[in-house]
PDB file of C-alpha atoms in Angstrom:
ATOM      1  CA  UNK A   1      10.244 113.017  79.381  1.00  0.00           C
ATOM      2  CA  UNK A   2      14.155 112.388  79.466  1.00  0.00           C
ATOM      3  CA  UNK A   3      16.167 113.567  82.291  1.00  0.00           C
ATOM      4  CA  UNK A   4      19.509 114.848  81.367  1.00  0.00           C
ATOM      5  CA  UNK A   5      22.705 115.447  83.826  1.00  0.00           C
ATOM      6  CA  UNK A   6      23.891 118.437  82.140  1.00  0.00           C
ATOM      7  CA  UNK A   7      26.840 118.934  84.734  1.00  0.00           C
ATOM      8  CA  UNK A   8      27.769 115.590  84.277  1.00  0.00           C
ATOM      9  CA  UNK A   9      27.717 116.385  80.276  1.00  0.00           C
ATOM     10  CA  UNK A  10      29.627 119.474  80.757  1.00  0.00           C
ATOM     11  CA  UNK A  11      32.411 117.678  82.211  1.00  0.00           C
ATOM     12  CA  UNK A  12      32.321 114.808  80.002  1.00  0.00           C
ATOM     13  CA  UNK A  13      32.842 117.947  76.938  1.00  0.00           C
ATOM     14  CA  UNK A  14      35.685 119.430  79.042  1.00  0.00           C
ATOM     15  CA  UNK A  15      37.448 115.714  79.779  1.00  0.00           C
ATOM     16  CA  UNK A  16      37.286 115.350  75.820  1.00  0.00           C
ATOM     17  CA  UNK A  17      38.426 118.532  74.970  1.00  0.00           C
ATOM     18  CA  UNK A  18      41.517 117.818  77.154  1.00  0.00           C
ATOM     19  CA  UNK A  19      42.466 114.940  75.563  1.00  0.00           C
ATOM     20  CA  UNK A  20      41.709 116.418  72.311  1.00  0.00           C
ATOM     21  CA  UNK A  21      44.617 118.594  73.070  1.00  0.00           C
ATOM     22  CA  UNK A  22      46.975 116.517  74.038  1.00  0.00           C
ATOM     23  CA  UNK A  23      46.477 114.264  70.823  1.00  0.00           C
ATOM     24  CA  UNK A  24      46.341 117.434  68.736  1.00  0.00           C
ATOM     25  CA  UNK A  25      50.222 118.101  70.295  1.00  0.00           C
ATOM     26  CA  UNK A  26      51.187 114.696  70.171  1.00  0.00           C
ATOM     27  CA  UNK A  27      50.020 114.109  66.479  1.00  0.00           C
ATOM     28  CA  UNK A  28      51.870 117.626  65.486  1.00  0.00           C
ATOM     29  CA  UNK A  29      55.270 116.114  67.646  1.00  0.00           C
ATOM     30  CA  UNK A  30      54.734 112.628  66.233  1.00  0.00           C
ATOM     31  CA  UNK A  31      54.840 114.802  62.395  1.00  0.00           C
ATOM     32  CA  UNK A  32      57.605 117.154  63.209  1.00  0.00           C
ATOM     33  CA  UNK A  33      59.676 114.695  64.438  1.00  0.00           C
ATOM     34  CA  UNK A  34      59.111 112.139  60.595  1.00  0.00           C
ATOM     35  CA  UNK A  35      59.590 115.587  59.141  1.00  0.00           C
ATOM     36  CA  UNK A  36      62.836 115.609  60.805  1.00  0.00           C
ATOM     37  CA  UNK A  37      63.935 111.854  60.054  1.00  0.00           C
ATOM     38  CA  UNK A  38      62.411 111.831  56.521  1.00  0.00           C
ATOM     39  CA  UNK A  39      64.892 111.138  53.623  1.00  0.00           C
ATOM     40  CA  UNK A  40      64.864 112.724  50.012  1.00  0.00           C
ATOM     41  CA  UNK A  41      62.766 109.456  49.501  1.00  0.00           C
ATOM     42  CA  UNK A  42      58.758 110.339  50.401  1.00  0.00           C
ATOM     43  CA  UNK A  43      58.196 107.546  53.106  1.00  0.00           C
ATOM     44  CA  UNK A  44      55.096 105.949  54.126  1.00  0.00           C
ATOM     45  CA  UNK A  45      52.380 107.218  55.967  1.00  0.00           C
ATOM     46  CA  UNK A  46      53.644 107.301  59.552  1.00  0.00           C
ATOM     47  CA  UNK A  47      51.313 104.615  61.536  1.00  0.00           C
ATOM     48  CA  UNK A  48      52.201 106.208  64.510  1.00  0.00           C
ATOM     49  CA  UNK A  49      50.672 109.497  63.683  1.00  0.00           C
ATOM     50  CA  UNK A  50      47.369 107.280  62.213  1.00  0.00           C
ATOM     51  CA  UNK A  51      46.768 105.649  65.381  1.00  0.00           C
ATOM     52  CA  UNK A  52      47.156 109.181  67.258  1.00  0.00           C
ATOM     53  CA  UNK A  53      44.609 110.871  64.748  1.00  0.00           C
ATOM     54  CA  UNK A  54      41.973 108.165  64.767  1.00  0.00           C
ATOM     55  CA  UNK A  55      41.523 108.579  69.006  1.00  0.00           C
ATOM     56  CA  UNK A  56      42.032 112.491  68.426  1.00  0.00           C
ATOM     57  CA  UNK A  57      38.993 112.351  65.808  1.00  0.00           C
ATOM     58  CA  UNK A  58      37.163 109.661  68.228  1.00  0.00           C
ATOM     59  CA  UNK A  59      37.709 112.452  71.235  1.00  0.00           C
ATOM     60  CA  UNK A  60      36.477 115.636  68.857  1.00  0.00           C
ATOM     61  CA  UNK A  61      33.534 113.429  67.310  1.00  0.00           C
ATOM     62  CA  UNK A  62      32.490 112.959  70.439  1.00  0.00           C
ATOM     63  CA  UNK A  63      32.977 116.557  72.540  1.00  0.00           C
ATOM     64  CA  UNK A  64      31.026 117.493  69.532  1.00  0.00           C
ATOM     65  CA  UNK A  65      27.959 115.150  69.421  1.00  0.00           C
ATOM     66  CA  UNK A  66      27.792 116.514  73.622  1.00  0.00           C
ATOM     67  CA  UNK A  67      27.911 120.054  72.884  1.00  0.00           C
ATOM     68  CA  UNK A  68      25.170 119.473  70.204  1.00  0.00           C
ATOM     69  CA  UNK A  69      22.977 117.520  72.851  1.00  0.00           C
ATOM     70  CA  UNK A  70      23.132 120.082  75.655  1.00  0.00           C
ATOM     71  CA  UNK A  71      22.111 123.138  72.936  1.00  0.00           C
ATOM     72  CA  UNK A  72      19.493 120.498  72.254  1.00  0.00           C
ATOM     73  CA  UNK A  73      18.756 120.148  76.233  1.00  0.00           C
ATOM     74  CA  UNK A  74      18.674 123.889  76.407  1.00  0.00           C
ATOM     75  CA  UNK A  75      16.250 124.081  73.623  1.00  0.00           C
ATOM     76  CA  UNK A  76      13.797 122.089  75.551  1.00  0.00           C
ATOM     77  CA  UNK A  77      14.719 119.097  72.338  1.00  0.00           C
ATOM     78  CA  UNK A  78      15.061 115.941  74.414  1.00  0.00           C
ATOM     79  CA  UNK A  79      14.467 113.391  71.740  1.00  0.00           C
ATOM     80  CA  UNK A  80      17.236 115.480  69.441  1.00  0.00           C
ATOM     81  CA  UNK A  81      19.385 115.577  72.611  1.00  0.00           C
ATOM     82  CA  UNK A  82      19.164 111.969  73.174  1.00  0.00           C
ATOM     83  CA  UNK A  83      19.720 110.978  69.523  1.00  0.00           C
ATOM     84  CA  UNK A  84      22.774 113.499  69.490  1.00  0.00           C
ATOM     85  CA  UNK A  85      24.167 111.902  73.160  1.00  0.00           C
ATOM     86  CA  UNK A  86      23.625 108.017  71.357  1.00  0.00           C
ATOM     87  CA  UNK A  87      25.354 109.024  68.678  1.00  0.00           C
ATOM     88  CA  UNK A  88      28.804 110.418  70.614  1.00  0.00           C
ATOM     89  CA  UNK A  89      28.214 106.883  72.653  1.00  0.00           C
ATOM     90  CA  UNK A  90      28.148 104.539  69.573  1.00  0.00           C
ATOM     91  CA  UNK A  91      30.049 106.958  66.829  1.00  0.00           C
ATOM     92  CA  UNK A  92      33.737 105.789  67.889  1.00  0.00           C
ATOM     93  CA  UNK A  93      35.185 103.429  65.252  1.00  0.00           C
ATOM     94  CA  UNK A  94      36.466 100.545  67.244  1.00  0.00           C
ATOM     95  CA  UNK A  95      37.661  99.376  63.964  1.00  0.00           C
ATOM     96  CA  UNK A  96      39.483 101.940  63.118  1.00  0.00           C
ATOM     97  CA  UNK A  97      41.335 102.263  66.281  1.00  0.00           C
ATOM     98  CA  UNK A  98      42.018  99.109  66.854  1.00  0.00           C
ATOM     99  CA  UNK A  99      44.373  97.787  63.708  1.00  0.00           C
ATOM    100  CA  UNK A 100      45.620 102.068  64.036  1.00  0.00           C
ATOM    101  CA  UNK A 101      49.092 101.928  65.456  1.00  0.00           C
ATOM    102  CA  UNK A 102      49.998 103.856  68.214  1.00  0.00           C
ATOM    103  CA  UNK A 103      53.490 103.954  69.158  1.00  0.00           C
ATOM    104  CA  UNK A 104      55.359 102.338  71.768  1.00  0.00           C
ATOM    105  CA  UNK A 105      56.240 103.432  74.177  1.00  0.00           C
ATOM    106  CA  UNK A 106      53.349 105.763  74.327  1.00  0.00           C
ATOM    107  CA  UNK A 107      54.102 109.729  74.431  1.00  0.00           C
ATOM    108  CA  UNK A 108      53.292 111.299  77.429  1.00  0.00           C
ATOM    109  CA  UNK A 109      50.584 113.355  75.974  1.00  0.00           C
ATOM    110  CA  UNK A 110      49.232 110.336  74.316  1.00  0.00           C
ATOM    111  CA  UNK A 111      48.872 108.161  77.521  1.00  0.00           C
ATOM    112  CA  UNK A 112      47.417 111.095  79.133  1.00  0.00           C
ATOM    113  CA  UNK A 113      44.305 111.737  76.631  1.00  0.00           C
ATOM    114  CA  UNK A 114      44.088 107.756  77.000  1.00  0.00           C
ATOM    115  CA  UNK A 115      43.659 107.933  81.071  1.00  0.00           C
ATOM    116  CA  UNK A 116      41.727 110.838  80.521  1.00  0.00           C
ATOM    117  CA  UNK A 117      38.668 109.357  77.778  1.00  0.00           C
ATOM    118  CA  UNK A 118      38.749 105.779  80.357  1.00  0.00           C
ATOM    119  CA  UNK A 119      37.891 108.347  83.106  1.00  0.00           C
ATOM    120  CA  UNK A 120      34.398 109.008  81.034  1.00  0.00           C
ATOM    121  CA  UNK A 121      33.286 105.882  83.112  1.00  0.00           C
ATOM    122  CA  UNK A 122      29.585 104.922  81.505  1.00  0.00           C
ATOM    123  CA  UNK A 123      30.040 106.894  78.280  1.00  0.00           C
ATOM    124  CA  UNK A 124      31.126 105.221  75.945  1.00  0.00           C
ATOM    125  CA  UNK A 125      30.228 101.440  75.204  1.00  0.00           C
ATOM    126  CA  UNK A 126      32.092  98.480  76.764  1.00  0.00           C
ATOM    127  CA  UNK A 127      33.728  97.295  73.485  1.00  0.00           C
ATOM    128  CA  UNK A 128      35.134 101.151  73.341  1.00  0.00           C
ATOM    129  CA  UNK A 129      36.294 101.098  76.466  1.00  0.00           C
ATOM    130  CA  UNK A 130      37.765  98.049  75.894  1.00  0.00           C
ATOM    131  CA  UNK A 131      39.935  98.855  73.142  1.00  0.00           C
ATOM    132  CA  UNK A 132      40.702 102.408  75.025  1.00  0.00           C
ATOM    133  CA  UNK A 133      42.448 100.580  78.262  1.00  0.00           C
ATOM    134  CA  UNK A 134      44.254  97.863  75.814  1.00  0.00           C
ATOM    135  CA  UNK A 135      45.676 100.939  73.859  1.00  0.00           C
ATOM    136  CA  UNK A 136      47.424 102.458  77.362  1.00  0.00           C
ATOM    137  CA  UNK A 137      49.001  98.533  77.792  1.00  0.00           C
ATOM    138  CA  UNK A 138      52.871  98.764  77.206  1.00  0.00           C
TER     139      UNK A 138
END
């Protein structure tokens, strides 16, 4: 039978919910602010703002795949709590946040989701957390 820290879990949901808000702000600043600088031409996609939504969808993937697995835990499910708890481990796309630009220097709300998902010490895998401390490099 699988043992579950469900306090730990809790705060690992609440961690990524914080940092979901601060990339939800900084991806609405980051497109308010090209809304403000935009000519009559239509300009690229802003890579800026791509970067900033690919860790705010890695963050809300994940708070989400947590929250499933403790229901699960509640339920007395521990192999669909497990499953669910693997999958918000190994669902971030390292790919896809690693070529994503972020921009330089980093907003303030954007360098604080980033400290705040590295403080999820043991959740996520290496290569993650890898690409997560590179990211907060200026």
């Amino acid at each position: 039978m699988a043992s579950f820290d469900t306090g730990r879990l809790c705060a690992i949901v609440k961690i990524l919910d914080q940092a979901s808000i601060h990339l939800r702000l900084a991806a609405r600043e980051s497109t308010l602010a090209e809304a403000a600088t935009a000519t009559l031409t239509r300009p690229a996609a802003d890579p800026d703002a791509s970067g900033i939504t690919a860790l705010l969808s890695v963050s809300e993937e994940a708070s989400g795949s947590v929250r499933r697995a403790l229901v699960h835990i509640r339920n007395g499910e521990d192999q669909r709590a497990q499953h669910e708890l693997d999958q918000a481990r190994t669902q971030p796309c390292v790919a896809a946040l690693a070529p994503a630009g972020l921009p330089r220097p980093l907003p303030r709300r954007v360098n604080t989701a980033l400290r705040l998902l590295q403080g999820i010490t043991g959740f996520f895998p290496s290569e993650t957390e890898q690409v997560l401390v590179r990211a907060a490099l200026p």
